[in-house]
XYZ file of C-alpha atoms in Angstrom:
171
model
C -5.158 30.553 -34.739
C -4.091 29.515 -31.289
C -0.496 29.619 -32.393
C -0.974 33.142 -33.704
C -2.617 34.216 -30.439
C 0.206 32.644 -28.409
C 2.773 34.373 -30.649
C 1.013 37.733 -30.234
C 0.715 37.162 -26.425
C 4.446 36.421 -26.130
C 5.186 39.511 -28.228
C 2.913 41.606 -25.956
C 4.591 40.149 -22.870
C 8.037 40.992 -24.281
C 6.855 44.485 -25.074
C 5.515 44.907 -21.504
C 8.880 43.853 -20.062
C 10.633 46.290 -22.372
C 8.133 49.060 -21.397
C 8.753 48.351 -17.692
C 12.531 48.490 -18.141
C 12.190 51.714 -20.147
C 9.934 53.205 -17.419
C 12.561 52.296 -14.797
C 15.269 53.924 -16.926
C 13.088 57.027 -17.386
C 12.486 57.332 -13.617
C 16.237 56.927 -12.983
C 17.030 59.594 -15.566
C 14.360 61.904 -14.066
C 15.841 61.442 -10.567
C 19.334 62.132 -11.931
C 17.958 65.146 -13.774
C 16.312 66.552 -10.603
C 19.599 66.093 -8.704
C 21.456 67.925 -11.441
C 18.857 70.733 -11.455
C 19.224 71.104 -7.654
C 23.003 71.254 -8.059
C 22.635 73.883 -10.796
C 20.341 75.950 -8.535
C 22.873 75.644 -5.692
C 25.730 76.737 -7.957
C 23.634 79.653 -9.273
C 22.986 80.736 -5.659
C 26.682 80.528 -4.852
C 27.551 82.591 -7.922
C 24.935 85.188 -6.966
C 26.261 85.335 -3.374
C 29.859 85.526 -4.627
C 28.896 88.708 -6.447
C 27.549 90.190 -3.197
C 30.104 88.835 -0.708
C 33.207 90.724 -1.586
C 36.205 90.972 0.650
C 36.461 94.479 2.074
C 39.132 96.024 4.227
C 37.614 97.593 7.332
C 39.478 99.622 9.909
C 38.103 99.171 13.415
C 38.948 100.897 16.647
C 40.723 98.844 19.233
C 38.213 96.819 21.232
C 35.670 96.693 18.399
C 37.023 93.472 16.868
C 35.453 90.641 18.840
C 36.656 87.658 16.818
C 38.727 84.872 18.323
C 42.315 85.841 17.587
C 44.628 83.137 16.278
C 48.379 83.236 16.796
C 49.315 83.774 13.170
C 46.414 84.793 10.941
C 42.803 85.310 11.986
C 40.132 83.935 9.642
C 37.549 86.647 8.989
C 35.458 84.617 6.522
C 32.621 84.100 9.020
C 32.790 87.646 10.410
C 29.808 89.990 10.406
C 29.642 93.746 10.651
C 26.970 94.732 13.145
C 25.700 98.318 13.407
C 26.644 99.970 16.698
C 23.034 101.052 17.226
C 21.942 97.402 17.420
C 24.755 96.571 19.813
C 23.917 99.601 21.973
C 20.216 98.698 22.015
C 20.992 95.103 22.974
C 23.373 96.269 25.716
C 20.668 98.568 27.119
C 18.193 95.684 27.203
C 20.753 93.498 28.978
C 21.480 96.262 31.506
C 17.745 96.753 32.152
C 17.289 93.022 32.782
C 20.341 93.026 35.062
C 19.026 96.026 37.007
C 15.683 94.258 37.462
C 17.456 91.170 38.757
C 19.514 93.293 41.176
C 16.306 94.944 42.468
C 14.765 91.521 43.037
C 17.866 90.301 44.854
C 17.871 93.441 47.037
C 14.230 92.814 47.951
C 15.109 89.246 48.925
C 18.105 90.484 50.945
C 16.040 93.070 52.817
C 13.299 90.538 53.516
C 15.799 88.076 54.949
C 17.399 90.880 56.949
C 14.034 91.770 58.498
C 13.379 88.101 59.313
C 16.785 87.857 61.013
C 16.098 91.063 62.943
C 12.714 89.762 64.134
C 14.354 86.490 65.172
C 17.049 88.394 67.096
C 14.405 90.659 68.678
C 12.414 87.585 69.759
C 15.504 86.107 71.409
C 16.333 89.445 73.051
C 12.816 89.798 74.453
C 12.958 86.232 75.786
C 16.222 86.929 77.608
C 14.873 90.225 78.915
C 11.807 88.384 80.259
C 14.032 85.834 81.982
C 16.127 88.645 83.465
C 13.018 90.432 84.812
C 11.704 87.160 86.276
C 15.000 86.654 88.103
C 14.966 90.281 89.287
C 11.396 89.817 90.572
C 12.470 86.642 92.399
C 15.410 88.513 93.926
C 13.097 91.272 95.128
C 10.725 88.738 96.695
C 13.557 87.011 98.527
C 15.129 90.250 99.737
C 14.947 90.916 103.493
C 13.982 94.469 104.028
C 13.784 96.778 106.989
C 10.650 98.568 107.955
C 11.821 101.891 106.458
C 12.769 100.304 103.163
C 9.415 98.517 103.042
C 7.630 101.834 103.545
C 9.670 103.372 100.748
C 8.854 100.446 98.460
C 5.140 100.681 99.226
C 5.185 104.427 98.611
C 4.579 105.708 102.136
C 4.085 109.362 102.903
C 6.822 111.641 101.738
C 6.440 113.596 104.985
C 7.584 110.588 107.040
C 10.657 110.386 104.840
C 11.342 114.048 105.387
C 11.067 113.524 109.158
C 13.591 110.709 109.033
C 15.971 112.820 106.985
C 15.604 115.823 109.313
C 16.299 113.629 112.351
C 19.352 112.249 110.584
C 20.506 115.761 109.725
C 20.110 116.932 113.331
C 22.244 114.077 114.596
C 25.043 115.048 112.307
């Protein structure tokens, strides 16, 4: 009986090895099959797109063709036709953004201009103050006659008229 059990156990072990090798082969075949199915789906997609992507001759105005021009023959395989409305709309958006940027730059320019003007005005006022201080010093150091002193203090206008009339009589 033990011999029969050992024989059956070795047979079972051989069958397990064979089952494992068959399972490995099945998984390999399934992987190969999934690769082939993906390739078939890719080829089907290419066939479907080939039906839609036909070569068409298009006449464009000068300046409308924006592809890189080669010296001999230009490759148009990656070219797209874009509706002019979309291009116009995009250009308007770009122009609006550019105008906004220009407005911002003008604000910055005017702000800096006002700062420079205030700085210049500050310097001008400082020099004017220095000039008036020097003028005041000159006036303090000036030797004056009695008549000039009276004129500076704002003496009577009648005394000035008397001096002028005396001067006129002498002439």
